[in-house]
Amino acid sequence: MKKSLLAALAAATALGCLPVAAEDLITSDRVGPSDAPKKMVFRLTGDGPSSTDPTWAAGYSKLYTQFINNHPGWQLELQMMTGDISQEQARMLEQAKAGHAPDCAAVDSFVLPLFKQAGVLKSLSPYFKKEEIDQLFPFVREGVTGKDGQIYAWWWSTDLRVLYRNKEIVPNEPVTWADTKAAGLKSVEAGMEGILFNGSRYEGTAFDWLGNFWGQGGKLVDDAGKPIFADAANRDKFVKAVNYYRDLVESGAAPKRVTTIGNYDDLNAAAVAGTTALFVGGNWQLRQLQNSMDPEEFAKWTFSMLPGITADQRSTGTGGWTVAAFSSDPEKVEMCAALAREIYMGPANALQEQLPTRADLYDKYDVFKSEANQTFAKALKVGQARPGVLIYPEISNQIQIMMGKVLTGAAATDAAVDDAYKASLDAYARL
Amino acid sequence: MSARAMSSRLPFVGAAGRHNRVPSPYPWLMPVILVMGLFYLYPVIDVFRYAFTDLTLLGGEGHYTLSTFANVLTRPELQQIVWVTFIFTAGSVIGQQLLGLAMALVVVRSENRHLFGTTILRTTALIAWVVPGIAGGIIWKMLFNEAPFGGLNSLLRFAGMAPVQWLSDPDVVMWSVVLSNIWRGTAFSMVVMYAALKAIDPSLYEAAEVDGANGRQRLFFVTLPQLRPAILVNMILITIQTLNTFDAIISLTGGGPGRATEVLSLYTFNVVFRNYDLAAGSVLSILMLIISLGLALVYASFLPKEEKA
C-alpha cells in the first residue's frame, strides 16, 4: 500500500513536472533555461513565438525550442518590437550607435543601408558558405553586402504587393488602372466600399503605391543616391501614378477613408467583414485571410499582379526582413548567424509562406510549389526593391505627406509633387 | 525648545551662520541640485549643443554650425505646423479646463448632497487619464474608424444620421484629435479644480448666501475668483503637457492626412526618428521650450501677486 502510494506520488510529481519543464523552456520573453550560462538578446517582430497568429506562434515555438535544444548552455532573451517599424528601427540605430543595441535583431531590409553606413553591424560572412550566399537573389545579395564584400545581415524573406479581389464581385483580373477603377466602381454598386489601400502616414502607403511609378520605368534616385523622382525624365510618370490614386478616390472607386488606413490588418478586417471586394496588400495576407475566414468565404478570394497604366507596364514593391548581429562578442555573433540559418533561412519561410530569398528553397519546400506561391514567384520577376540609399526614408515620408494632401483634395497634384521633391532634395543636401 | 537651542543642535552651520545663527541651505539642497543637474539640466545642455551642430543619427562626427537654425526656422512647412500646434493646444486646453471645472463642480456639489454615483464619476474620469497615450489613440482610432463597421459612425447610422469623415476630412480631423485629447486630459484638470474647490473657505459662501446671492452669482463672484490661481497654474501645466503630446496623435492619425494633424512635438519626433536629423530635432526642441516658457510666463503674469509686508 505504502509502495503504491509512493509510486502514485512519484508518477504524479513526474507528470506535474513535465509540463512545467516544457513551459519553462519558452516564455513570452525568453527561450531556453533561465539559468543558462550564456545569453543572447534577440529583438524581433511578430515573426516569432509571440506572433498574433496562433498557428504561426505554435510553429515558431516549436522551431525555437528545437533551436535552443541544439545549443545547450544558451538562452535567448526576446525583445518584441511594436508595429511602428520605422520608429523601432530608428531607435535601434541610435541604440546601436550608443553601444546599447541588442546582440542580434530583425532589421527591415529597407533601412539596412543605414545600419551598414553607421558601421554598427558585425560581419556574418564567416558563418555562411559561399554557395549559400551565391544562391541569394541578386538584389538581396547586393542589399546585404557591404563595401568590403562582407555580408552584414541575412535577408531571409521577401514579399511583394498584389491586388486581392473577391471573385464573386470582381470576376476578372484588373490588369490596367482603368480596369481597376471600373472594378472599384462595380464593387461600390454591389454595396461595397470600393478598392482599399494604405493611404495614411505609413511606410506602406509609399511602398505599396511605388509599383505604379516603377511600372512606367520611373526612378526614385540616381546612381549617387540623389532624389530624381520629379526631374524632367520622371516627373510625368510620377504625376500620372499619383493621379491614378487621386482618380480612384474622386470617382468613388475608392473611399476617402483610404487616407486613414495605415495598417495591413485594416485591409484584412474589411475583407473579413465583407465590406470590400478589392484591396492592395502583401503576399503574406493570403494566409492571414485563410486563417481568418470560413473556407467557403476564403474560396471567393484570389489575387493578381498589381495593375499598370497599360497591361505590360506593371511592377510591384518587394521588401523583406533580415537578421543582423550587433554584439562585439564573436560567440554571440555566431549564435545570431545560427539563429538566422536554423530558424529563418527556410523553416520560417515555409511556416509563414514568406517568400524565400534563395532560389533553391522554392524547390525544397512543397508549400512554395502551390499555385498561389508560383503566382507570387512570377510576380516577383517584375518586383523592385526600395533603393538602398540613405535618403529613401525621407522620400517615403514625403510621398506619404503628398498622398494625404492629394487624396483629401487639400492640394493639387502638381503642387504636392513639387513640394515633396523639394523637401527630399533639401533633406538630401543635409545628409 | 527655543530657536536658539534648535540652531545649536543643527549639524551644519555656515561661517555666516555662526554669527547670524542661520543654517546654510546648501548641504540640504546639494542632492536635489545634483539630481536635477544630472537628469534634467545635462540633457537640456546637450540639446542646445546639438542644435549648433549638423549631427545626424547616421554616424559621422558632426561640425559646429549655425546653419541648422537657419535651415529649420525657414522650412516652408514650419508655419503650418506651428498653426496646427496652436489649434490643437488652444482647443485642448480650453476644453480640458472647462470640462474639468464643470466636472469638479458637479462632484463637489454631489458630495455635499451625498448623492449616489459621485465616486463612479470621479473614477471614470480618472481611468481615461491613466490610459497611456498610445492606447488612447488606438481606442479613438477604433471609434473614429470610417469603415462601415466603425464605432461612432455605426451609432450615427443607427440613429439615422449621415456618417462623419472623422479622420479623412482635413477640416474635421483636427477637432477629432482635440476631442480625443480632451477626453484624456480632463481628469487632470478635474483633480486640480476639485482640490481648489475644497480649499475655498465655506464662510465665503455663507456670507454670499446671507447677501442673497443666487447660484450663478456665487459661481462668478465667489468660486471663480477664488479658483483663479488654481486655474492659471492648471493652464500652465496642461499647456506644457499638450505641447508635448505626440503619442496619442501618432497612433490616431500619424500626423495626417498630409500634415493636417502634425503638431510641433510630432514633427520634432519625425525629424529625428524618420529623417535621422538630430541637430534639426534639437533646434525644434529649443523652439518648443521657448514657446512653453513664453506661454507659462504669460499665464504667470496673471497670477495674483503676494502683497509686500
XYZ file of C-alpha atoms in Angstrom:
740
model
C 0.000 0.000 0.000
C 2.772 2.321 1.048
C 4.757 1.405 -2.064
C 1.870 2.012 -4.403
C 1.159 5.311 -2.701
C 4.766 6.365 -3.188
C 4.664 5.233 -6.802
C 1.485 7.203 -7.384
C 3.016 10.268 -5.772
C 6.186 9.901 -7.852
C 4.154 9.496 -11.045
C 2.005 12.498 -10.199
C 5.091 14.576 -9.447
C 6.757 13.489 -12.679
C 3.626 14.205 -14.702
C 3.232 17.506 -12.946
C 6.815 18.477 -13.636
C 6.848 17.598 -17.312
C 4.593 20.368 -18.499
C 6.336 22.799 -16.183
C 9.712 21.917 -17.690
C 8.278 22.262 -21.205
C 6.681 25.606 -20.367
C 9.832 26.869 -18.749
C 11.857 26.424 -21.908
C 9.887 29.043 -23.794
C 8.118 32.060 -22.321
C 6.925 35.318 -23.798
C 10.354 36.901 -23.405
C 12.763 34.002 -23.070
C 13.723 30.811 -24.863
C 15.890 28.282 -23.040
C 16.567 27.657 -19.372
C 16.637 30.817 -17.272
C 19.850 29.660 -15.591
C 21.724 29.014 -18.853
C 25.220 30.500 -18.562
C 25.181 32.194 -21.978
C 22.527 34.632 -23.096
C 21.826 36.353 -26.394
C 19.341 39.217 -26.648
C 17.274 38.995 -29.835
C 14.913 41.795 -30.848
C 12.249 40.598 -33.232
C 8.972 41.432 -34.939
C 5.839 39.314 -34.850
C 7.773 36.662 -36.800
C 8.376 34.641 -33.675
C 6.754 32.702 -30.838
C 4.635 35.753 -29.908
C 3.037 36.005 -33.343
C -0.580 37.142 -33.182
C -1.465 34.252 -35.476
C -1.888 31.171 -33.238
C -0.719 28.788 -35.991
C 2.455 30.751 -36.563
C 3.037 31.239 -32.841
C 2.847 27.476 -32.308
C 5.104 26.823 -35.302
C 7.702 29.322 -34.136
C 7.573 27.961 -30.576
C 8.457 24.556 -31.989
C 11.276 25.957 -34.136
C 12.720 27.981 -31.250
C 12.520 25.006 -28.898
C 14.398 22.835 -31.404
C 16.943 25.595 -31.872
C 17.656 26.049 -28.187
C 17.894 22.280 -27.725
C 20.580 22.275 -30.420
C 22.514 24.913 -28.491
C 22.761 23.771 -24.865
C 24.016 26.302 -22.378
C 22.282 29.192 -24.175
C 19.176 31.194 -23.551
C 17.592 33.804 -25.797
C 16.058 36.929 -24.350
C 13.309 38.010 -26.742
C 12.514 41.718 -27.113
C 9.398 42.426 -29.150
C 9.177 45.413 -31.490
C 5.970 47.395 -31.775
C 4.125 47.740 -35.073
C 5.693 51.141 -35.778
C 8.611 49.668 -37.654
C 10.188 52.939 -38.835
C 10.337 54.244 -35.286
C 11.592 50.942 -33.900
C 14.366 50.737 -36.454
C 15.436 54.358 -35.930
C 15.545 53.830 -32.187
C 17.582 50.665 -32.607
C 20.026 52.507 -34.859
C 20.521 55.138 -32.174
C 20.941 52.462 -29.503
C 23.487 50.673 -31.689
C 25.478 53.859 -32.129
C 25.486 54.327 -28.358
C 26.588 50.705 -27.899
C 23.285 49.554 -26.397
C 21.819 47.552 -29.258
C 20.568 44.020 -28.734
C 23.044 41.274 -29.618
C 21.007 40.254 -32.614
C 17.931 41.760 -34.231
C 15.463 41.769 -37.085
C 16.362 44.665 -39.397
C 13.930 45.759 -42.087
C 15.605 45.432 -45.481
C 14.772 48.999 -46.454
C 16.723 50.505 -43.555
C 19.612 48.055 -43.767
C 21.752 50.597 -45.700
C 21.505 52.981 -42.729
C 22.812 50.339 -40.349
C 25.599 49.399 -42.756
C 26.550 53.043 -43.189
C 26.640 53.581 -39.420
C 29.107 50.676 -39.114
C 27.210 49.029 -36.260
C 26.728 45.578 -37.806
C 29.067 42.610 -37.480
C 30.047 40.524 -40.470
C 28.141 37.281 -40.906
C 30.327 36.114 -43.806
C 32.324 33.602 -41.714
C 29.139 31.739 -40.848
C 27.602 31.276 -44.297
C 29.083 29.249 -47.157
C 29.841 30.965 -50.417
C 27.353 28.668 -52.197
C 24.608 29.767 -49.809
C 25.372 33.425 -50.425
C 25.510 32.842 -54.177
C 22.012 31.344 -54.038
C 20.558 34.658 -52.843
C 18.635 36.684 -55.419
C 20.944 39.393 -56.837
C 19.027 42.318 -55.283
C 19.126 40.540 -51.933
C 22.850 39.729 -52.138
C 23.582 43.301 -53.091
C 21.462 44.550 -50.219
C 23.302 42.639 -47.502
C 26.823 43.097 -48.852
C 28.996 45.902 -47.554
C 31.621 47.900 -49.415
C 34.259 45.440 -48.159
C 32.466 42.483 -49.750
C 31.371 41.030 -46.399
C 27.718 40.268 -45.705
C 26.298 42.185 -42.758
C 22.870 40.562 -42.420
C 20.960 37.536 -43.578
C 17.951 38.591 -45.677
C 15.657 35.628 -45.175
C 12.281 36.634 -46.583
C 10.987 38.773 -49.337
C 7.471 39.919 -50.098
C 5.544 41.747 -52.730
C 2.360 43.681 -53.216
C -0.593 42.264 -55.125
C -4.239 43.100 -55.789
C -6.677 40.962 -53.819
C -10.212 40.588 -55.050
C -13.461 38.845 -54.274
C -14.178 36.814 -57.415
C -17.928 36.885 -56.823
C -17.957 40.658 -57.256
C -14.890 41.195 -59.438
C -14.553 38.021 -61.501
C -11.916 39.248 -63.960
C -8.382 40.272 -63.113
C -7.927 44.060 -63.457
C -4.733 44.447 -65.447
C -4.749 48.194 -66.081
C -5.523 51.262 -63.982
C -8.704 51.744 -65.998
C -9.766 48.155 -65.225
C -9.117 48.794 -61.543
C -11.253 51.910 -61.486
C -14.072 50.072 -63.275
C -13.780 47.150 -60.843
C -13.804 49.519 -57.862
C -16.933 51.245 -59.118
C -18.583 47.909 -59.789
C -17.880 46.814 -56.235
C -19.401 50.056 -54.947
C -22.530 49.298 -56.954
C -22.586 45.931 -55.197
C -22.711 47.748 -51.840
C -19.003 47.609 -51.070
C -16.616 50.413 -50.109
C -14.576 50.193 -53.295
C -10.875 49.463 -53.582
C -8.839 49.891 -50.382
C -5.151 50.616 -49.977
C -2.812 52.174 -47.424
C -3.032 55.957 -47.745
C -2.098 57.451 -44.377
C 1.233 58.458 -42.810
C 2.724 54.978 -43.069
C 5.609 53.398 -44.943
C 3.206 51.003 -46.658
C 1.442 53.943 -48.288
C 4.536 54.878 -50.258
C 5.800 51.383 -50.867
C 2.507 49.820 -51.999
C 1.980 52.674 -54.435
C 5.514 52.860 -55.843
C 4.873 49.908 -58.193
C 2.638 52.243 -60.211
C 5.596 54.583 -60.718
C 8.197 51.879 -61.253
C 5.971 50.074 -63.773
C 6.284 53.061 -66.087
C 10.066 52.943 -65.759
C 10.271 55.714 -63.170
C 13.344 56.056 -60.952
C 13.373 57.405 -57.405
C 17.104 58.140 -57.119
C 20.122 58.307 -59.383
C 23.254 56.190 -59.043
C 24.651 58.592 -56.448
C 21.515 58.253 -54.334
C 20.152 61.713 -55.135
C 16.348 62.018 -55.471
C 15.305 62.354 -59.126
C 11.680 61.202 -58.952
C 10.330 64.513 -60.191
C 13.103 65.624 -62.528
C 12.431 66.151 -66.233
C 12.653 62.445 -67.054
C 10.477 61.158 -64.202
C 8.026 63.874 -63.215
C 5.343 62.955 -65.742
C 5.384 59.298 -64.682
C 5.247 60.263 -61.014
C 2.339 62.665 -61.506
C 0.424 60.069 -63.561
C 0.838 57.488 -60.817
C -0.370 59.954 -58.150
C -3.316 60.969 -60.311
C -4.275 57.308 -60.698
C -4.895 57.084 -56.941
C -6.484 60.534 -56.878
C -8.907 59.496 -59.620
C -9.824 56.333 -57.713
C -10.869 58.438 -54.707
C -12.518 61.282 -56.629
C -14.503 58.903 -58.821
C -15.724 56.990 -55.781
C -13.944 53.785 -56.825
C -12.040 54.093 -53.538
C -13.428 55.614 -50.325
C -11.848 58.735 -48.916
C -11.078 56.782 -45.778
C -8.065 55.249 -47.502
C -6.229 58.306 -46.155
C -6.754 56.855 -42.672
C -5.563 53.337 -43.470
C -2.046 52.678 -42.272
C -2.021 49.032 -41.409
C -2.435 45.862 -43.435
C -4.655 44.486 -40.664
C -7.245 47.164 -41.519
C -7.427 45.712 -45.028
C -7.837 42.186 -43.679
C -10.558 43.440 -41.325
C -12.531 44.956 -44.208
C -12.173 41.790 -46.305
C -13.249 39.557 -43.427
C -16.153 41.880 -42.576
C -17.224 41.685 -46.217
C -17.165 45.446 -46.743
C -14.617 45.430 -49.550
C -14.064 43.300 -52.602
C -10.706 44.755 -53.689
C -7.562 45.807 -51.887
C -3.851 46.285 -52.448
C -1.978 44.137 -49.971
C 1.064 41.999 -49.326
C 1.515 38.360 -50.323
C 1.608 37.299 -46.647
C -2.006 38.401 -46.266
C -3.248 35.440 -48.268
C -2.529 33.087 -45.370
C -3.944 35.607 -42.892
C -7.189 35.748 -44.867
C -7.302 31.968 -44.975
C -6.813 31.793 -41.210
C -9.495 34.414 -40.552
C -12.245 33.377 -42.983
C -14.562 30.419 -43.315
C -13.328 28.100 -46.084
C -16.348 28.940 -48.284
C -15.722 32.654 -47.876
C -11.980 32.323 -48.448
C -12.656 30.372 -51.656
C -14.180 33.553 -53.124
C -10.896 35.406 -52.793
C -7.974 35.459 -55.155
C -5.170 37.812 -56.111
C -3.279 39.032 -59.157
C -0.337 41.228 -60.047
C -0.757 44.941 -59.436
C -2.335 46.623 -62.461
C -0.281 49.008 -64.587
C -1.002 52.063 -66.685
C -1.016 49.509 -69.507
C -1.070 45.736 -69.240
C 2.639 45.437 -69.965
C 3.828 48.243 -67.665
C 3.493 46.561 -64.308
C 5.692 46.364 -61.278
C 5.467 45.757 -57.554
C 7.466 46.594 -54.460
C 9.499 43.856 -52.838
C 10.700 44.105 -49.270
C 11.537 41.654 -46.566
C 13.308 41.104 -43.290
C 16.889 40.417 -42.350
C 18.620 39.148 -39.218
C 21.729 41.080 -38.225
C 24.259 40.927 -35.395
C 25.363 43.890 -33.258
C 27.271 42.136 -30.492
C 31.017 42.515 -30.172
C 31.175 39.026 -28.641
C 32.093 36.625 -31.510
C 30.237 33.790 -29.781
C 27.002 35.794 -29.855
C 27.537 36.796 -33.470
C 27.923 33.110 -34.342
C 24.785 32.338 -32.346
C 22.933 35.075 -34.233
C 24.036 33.580 -37.553
C 22.921 30.159 -36.346
C 19.523 31.601 -35.445
C 19.178 33.090 -38.932
C 20.201 29.802 -40.534
C 18.316 27.289 -38.404
C 15.053 29.167 -37.850
C 14.663 31.773 -40.518
C 16.547 30.518 -43.575
C 13.874 28.126 -44.802
C 11.811 26.807 -41.867
C 10.246 30.203 -41.089
C 9.647 30.816 -44.806
C 7.754 27.538 -45.010
C 5.836 28.153 -41.799
C 4.550 31.583 -42.781
C 4.724 31.046 -46.523
C 7.043 34.044 -46.618
C 8.810 34.010 -49.945
C 12.420 32.813 -49.613
C 15.317 34.869 -50.919
C 17.148 31.806 -52.251
C 16.062 30.181 -55.490
C 16.849 26.641 -54.217
C 14.406 26.926 -51.295
C 11.449 27.188 -53.679
C 12.155 23.579 -54.675
C 12.991 22.390 -51.179
C 9.618 23.222 -49.574
C 6.346 21.924 -51.005
C 4.397 24.998 -49.843
C 6.180 27.065 -52.463
C 5.021 24.724 -55.208
C 1.386 25.763 -54.639
C -0.381 27.690 -57.387
C -0.579 30.785 -55.215
C 3.116 30.809 -54.421
C 4.028 30.092 -58.020
C 1.993 33.178 -58.974
C 3.778 35.215 -56.316
C 7.102 33.966 -57.628
C 6.054 35.028 -61.147
C 5.112 38.495 -59.917
C 8.438 38.700 -58.122
C 10.110 38.831 -61.529
C 8.765 42.363 -62.057
C 9.400 43.226 -58.428
C 11.578 46.108 -57.390
C 13.196 46.694 -54.016
C 13.327 50.116 -52.418
C 16.594 51.823 -53.236
C 19.229 51.081 -50.630
C 20.108 54.716 -50.101
C 20.119 56.932 -47.037
C 17.547 59.337 -48.405
C 14.854 56.709 -49.042
C 13.077 57.044 -45.635
C 12.653 60.789 -46.247
C 11.429 60.247 -49.809
C 8.896 57.806 -48.402
C 7.896 60.321 -45.716
C 7.351 62.986 -48.365
C 5.299 60.622 -50.544
C 3.083 59.851 -47.535
C 2.521 63.557 -46.857
C 1.902 64.234 -50.544
C -0.574 61.361 -50.817
C -2.576 62.675 -47.854
C -2.802 66.143 -49.384
C -3.751 64.862 -52.832
C -6.280 62.222 -51.811
C -8.132 64.586 -49.479
C -8.170 67.258 -52.168
C -6.168 69.627 -49.951
C -3.590 70.249 -52.695
C -3.273 69.979 -56.463
C -1.207 67.004 -57.601
C 1.482 69.069 -59.326
C 1.992 71.357 -56.348
C 2.094 68.457 -53.895
C 4.604 66.565 -56.051
C 6.800 69.657 -56.331
C 6.696 70.178 -52.555
C 7.654 66.546 -51.934
C 10.504 66.731 -54.420
C 11.894 69.952 -52.998
C 11.703 68.654 -49.436
C 13.503 65.447 -50.474
C 16.264 67.393 -52.189
C 16.644 69.659 -49.140
C 16.923 66.628 -46.874
C 19.435 65.045 -49.247
C 21.569 68.177 -49.072
C 21.666 67.881 -45.278
C 22.740 64.220 -45.205
C 12.602 74.156 22.518
C 13.820 77.649 21.759
C 15.013 78.654 18.298
C 18.474 79.216 19.725
C 18.595 75.742 21.184
C 17.421 74.270 17.879
C 20.052 76.032 15.809
C 22.784 74.929 18.184
C 21.817 71.329 17.504
C 21.909 71.654 13.716
C 24.885 69.737 12.339
C 25.909 72.081 9.530
C 26.073 75.787 10.081
C 27.953 78.005 7.630
C 30.509 80.630 8.575
C 27.910 83.349 8.316
C 25.539 81.186 10.301
C 27.865 81.196 13.301
C 27.171 84.888 13.621
C 23.591 85.061 12.328
C 22.521 81.619 13.552
C 21.039 80.829 10.111
C 21.851 77.325 8.897
C 23.372 77.004 5.446
C 20.835 75.539 2.987
C 23.452 74.090 0.630
C 24.015 70.690 2.255
C 20.286 70.042 2.004
C 20.000 71.420 -1.489
C 23.006 69.598 -2.926
C 21.267 66.220 -3.523
C 18.443 67.971 -5.377
C 20.875 70.125 -7.337
C 22.904 67.064 -8.290
C 19.862 65.027 -9.373
C 18.358 67.958 -11.278
C 21.685 68.745 -12.897
C 22.403 65.186 -13.897
C 18.988 64.088 -15.104
C 17.400 67.356 -16.242
C 19.969 70.037 -16.889
C 22.602 67.938 -18.611
C 20.238 66.651 -21.354
C 18.973 70.204 -21.904
C 22.546 71.453 -22.284
C 23.180 68.611 -24.727
C 20.133 69.625 -26.778
C 21.499 73.175 -27.007
C 24.905 71.800 -28.015
C 23.414 69.547 -30.723
C 21.399 72.468 -32.088
C 24.635 74.197 -33.007
C 25.889 71.190 -34.984
C 24.884 69.259 -38.104
C 24.715 65.893 -36.292
C 22.567 63.096 -37.677
C 21.701 59.640 -36.359
C 23.540 58.127 -39.293
C 27.035 58.479 -37.931
C 29.774 60.964 -38.628
C 31.364 63.390 -36.234
C 29.249 66.449 -36.929
C 30.516 70.006 -37.017
C 29.575 73.123 -35.133
C 27.477 75.396 -37.328
C 24.672 77.940 -37.212
C 23.217 76.706 -40.475
C 20.882 74.221 -38.756
C 18.979 77.089 -37.112
C 18.654 78.898 -40.431
C 17.610 75.719 -42.236
C 14.980 74.655 -39.693
C 13.450 78.041 -38.995
C 12.982 78.799 -42.706
C 11.360 75.483 -43.641
C 8.123 76.156 -45.539
C 6.136 73.577 -43.560
C 7.040 75.087 -40.163
C 4.393 77.817 -40.352
C 1.608 75.291 -40.906
C 2.943 73.045 -38.156
C 3.030 75.902 -35.642
C -0.558 76.824 -36.610
C -1.721 73.213 -36.223
C 0.032 73.122 -32.836
C -1.715 76.334 -31.782
C -5.169 74.989 -32.712
C -4.504 71.662 -31.018
C -3.150 73.274 -27.854
C -5.761 76.015 -27.583
C -8.643 73.602 -28.248
C -7.327 71.025 -25.807
C -6.501 73.494 -23.009
C -9.820 75.339 -23.206
C -11.780 72.093 -23.463
C -9.923 70.368 -20.626
C -10.146 73.413 -18.365
C -13.876 73.979 -18.908
C -14.835 70.323 -18.662
C -12.509 69.723 -15.735
C -14.044 72.652 -13.863
C -17.580 71.565 -14.703
C -16.916 68.015 -13.530
C -15.233 69.191 -10.324
C -18.221 71.434 -9.561
C -20.598 68.540 -10.147
C -18.517 66.218 -7.961
C -18.234 68.714 -5.087
C -21.909 69.572 -5.298
C -22.840 65.893 -5.383
C -20.631 65.160 -2.406
C -22.223 67.969 -0.426
C -25.629 66.489 -1.177
C -24.435 62.922 -0.581
C -25.666 61.862 -3.998
C -25.036 58.364 -5.312
C -22.511 57.953 -8.134
C -20.007 60.674 -7.250
C -17.181 58.206 -6.801
C -18.142 56.426 -10.019
C -17.982 59.716 -11.947
C -14.614 60.642 -10.454
C -13.146 57.185 -11.074
C -14.450 57.000 -14.636
C -12.756 60.280 -15.494
C -9.532 59.149 -13.867
C -9.489 55.925 -15.908
C -9.185 57.992 -19.087
C -6.265 59.854 -17.533
C -4.293 56.736 -16.646
C -4.720 55.171 -20.112
C -1.374 55.539 -21.933
C -1.412 57.965 -24.863
C -0.740 55.281 -27.461
C -3.569 53.124 -26.133
C -5.871 56.153 -26.026
C -5.031 56.888 -29.649
C -5.823 53.319 -30.670
C -9.128 53.385 -28.777
C -10.162 56.587 -30.536
C -8.965 55.254 -33.869
C -11.390 52.384 -33.479
C -14.178 54.788 -32.539
C -13.428 57.173 -35.414
C -12.900 54.351 -37.925
C -14.747 55.360 -41.073
C -15.302 51.795 -42.263
C -18.918 50.667 -42.276
C -18.166 48.856 -39.016
C -16.520 51.915 -37.345
C -17.643 52.742 -33.786
C -19.113 56.253 -33.858
C -20.322 56.097 -37.449
C -22.204 52.880 -36.697
C -24.015 54.732 -33.920
C -24.761 57.639 -36.243
C -26.125 55.276 -38.894
C -28.204 53.535 -36.236
C -29.662 56.920 -35.322
C -30.433 57.575 -38.999
C -27.704 60.193 -39.356
C -25.047 60.543 -42.028
C -21.589 59.222 -41.169
C -18.823 61.730 -40.463
C -15.362 61.702 -42.027
C -13.706 61.931 -38.637
C -10.144 61.343 -39.785
C -10.104 61.743 -43.560
C -11.554 65.250 -43.819
C -8.720 67.762 -43.260
C -11.231 70.244 -41.800
C -12.642 67.770 -39.285
C -9.642 65.666 -38.320
C -8.067 68.293 -36.043
C -11.241 68.500 -33.978
C -11.345 64.719 -33.712
C -7.797 64.791 -32.361
C -8.662 67.631 -29.956
C -11.709 65.678 -28.761
C -9.593 62.618 -28.007
C -7.060 64.753 -26.135
C -9.773 66.482 -24.105
C -11.143 63.049 -23.182
C -7.739 62.017 -21.957
C -6.711 65.181 -20.127
C -9.935 66.346 -18.485
C -9.415 64.191 -15.405
C -6.203 66.018 -14.521
C -7.969 69.378 -14.631
C -10.845 67.918 -12.655
C -8.479 66.794 -9.877
C -6.787 70.212 -9.678
C -10.104 72.061 -9.694
C -11.594 69.639 -7.167
C -8.717 70.244 -4.748
C -9.002 74.011 -5.229
C -12.779 73.952 -4.712
C -12.359 72.011 -1.497
C -9.935 74.655 -0.238
C -12.395 77.539 -0.598
C -13.436 78.869 2.806
C -17.116 77.847 3.321
C -17.736 81.080 5.175
C -17.478 82.943 1.851
C -20.494 81.001 0.535
C -22.339 81.555 3.809
C -21.713 85.286 3.528
C -22.841 85.278 -0.106
C -25.987 83.419 0.855
C -26.710 85.940 3.603
C -26.288 88.668 0.974
C -28.895 86.893 -1.164
C -26.571 85.749 -3.984
C -28.044 83.113 -6.296
C -26.098 80.127 -7.653
C -24.831 81.914 -10.743
C -23.663 84.883 -8.680
C -21.928 82.592 -6.202
C -20.084 80.932 -9.110
C -18.959 84.185 -10.719
C -18.303 86.285 -7.609
C -17.019 83.702 -5.139
C -15.955 80.436 -6.775
C -14.177 81.642 -9.903
C -12.211 84.466 -8.214
C -11.115 82.018 -5.535
C -10.103 79.495 -8.193
C -8.097 81.975 -10.253
C -4.621 80.898 -9.063
C -5.511 77.212 -9.443
C -6.942 77.785 -12.928
C -3.801 79.615 -14.053
C -1.441 77.019 -12.589
C -3.552 74.263 -14.168
C -3.438 76.047 -17.520
C 0.345 76.305 -17.341
C 0.590 72.584 -16.640
C -1.863 71.388 -19.276
C -0.479 73.761 -21.907
C 3.007 72.321 -21.475
C 1.558 68.815 -21.347
C -0.432 69.384 -24.556
C 2.504 70.968 -26.380
C 4.483 67.813 -25.660
C 1.720 65.430 -26.706
C 2.543 63.275 -29.669
C 1.923 59.679 -28.596
C -1.859 59.956 -28.867
C -1.611 61.692 -32.256
C 0.918 59.296 -33.734
C -1.324 56.339 -33.019
C -4.517 58.117 -34.072
C -3.524 59.874 -37.307
C 0.257 59.729 -37.582
C 0.065 63.465 -38.261
C -2.025 63.048 -41.399
C -3.763 63.232 -43.702
C -0.863 65.130 -45.201
C 0.285 67.342 -42.362
C -3.219 68.184 -41.121
C -2.524 66.999 -37.545
C 1.256 67.161 -37.407
C 1.958 69.162 -34.262
C 5.381 70.511 -33.347
C 6.231 67.645 -30.989
C 5.318 65.046 -33.619
C 7.217 66.951 -36.282
C 10.253 67.005 -33.996
C 9.892 63.280 -33.446
C 9.599 62.680 -37.199
C 12.623 64.846 -37.952
C 14.768 62.875 -35.507
C 13.427 59.357 -35.930
C 12.330 59.334 -39.580
C 14.680 61.904 -41.065
C 17.531 60.995 -38.653
C 18.357 64.710 -38.263
C 19.430 65.054 -34.634
C 20.572 68.670 -34.973
C 17.329 69.843 -36.580
C 15.358 67.971 -33.928
C 17.347 69.810 -31.255
C 16.538 73.193 -32.814
C 12.846 72.261 -32.836
C 13.097 71.159 -29.201
C 14.501 74.559 -28.280
C 11.645 76.184 -30.177
C 9.180 74.128 -28.144
C 10.980 75.092 -24.947
C 10.753 78.783 -25.839
C 7.047 78.521 -26.688
C 6.316 76.635 -23.439
C 8.280 79.110 -21.323
C 6.690 82.069 -23.086
C 3.163 80.787 -22.509
C 3.977 79.887 -18.899
C 5.225 83.425 -18.298
C 2.101 84.911 -19.859
C -0.131 82.801 -17.593
C 2.077 83.519 -14.583
C 1.735 87.272 -15.130
C -1.988 86.895 -14.364
C -1.338 85.149 -11.069
C -2.239 87.244 -8.002
C 0.892 88.889 -6.612
C 1.696 88.485 -2.947
C 1.443 91.790 -1.118
C 4.734 93.021 0.303
C 4.837 93.175 4.069
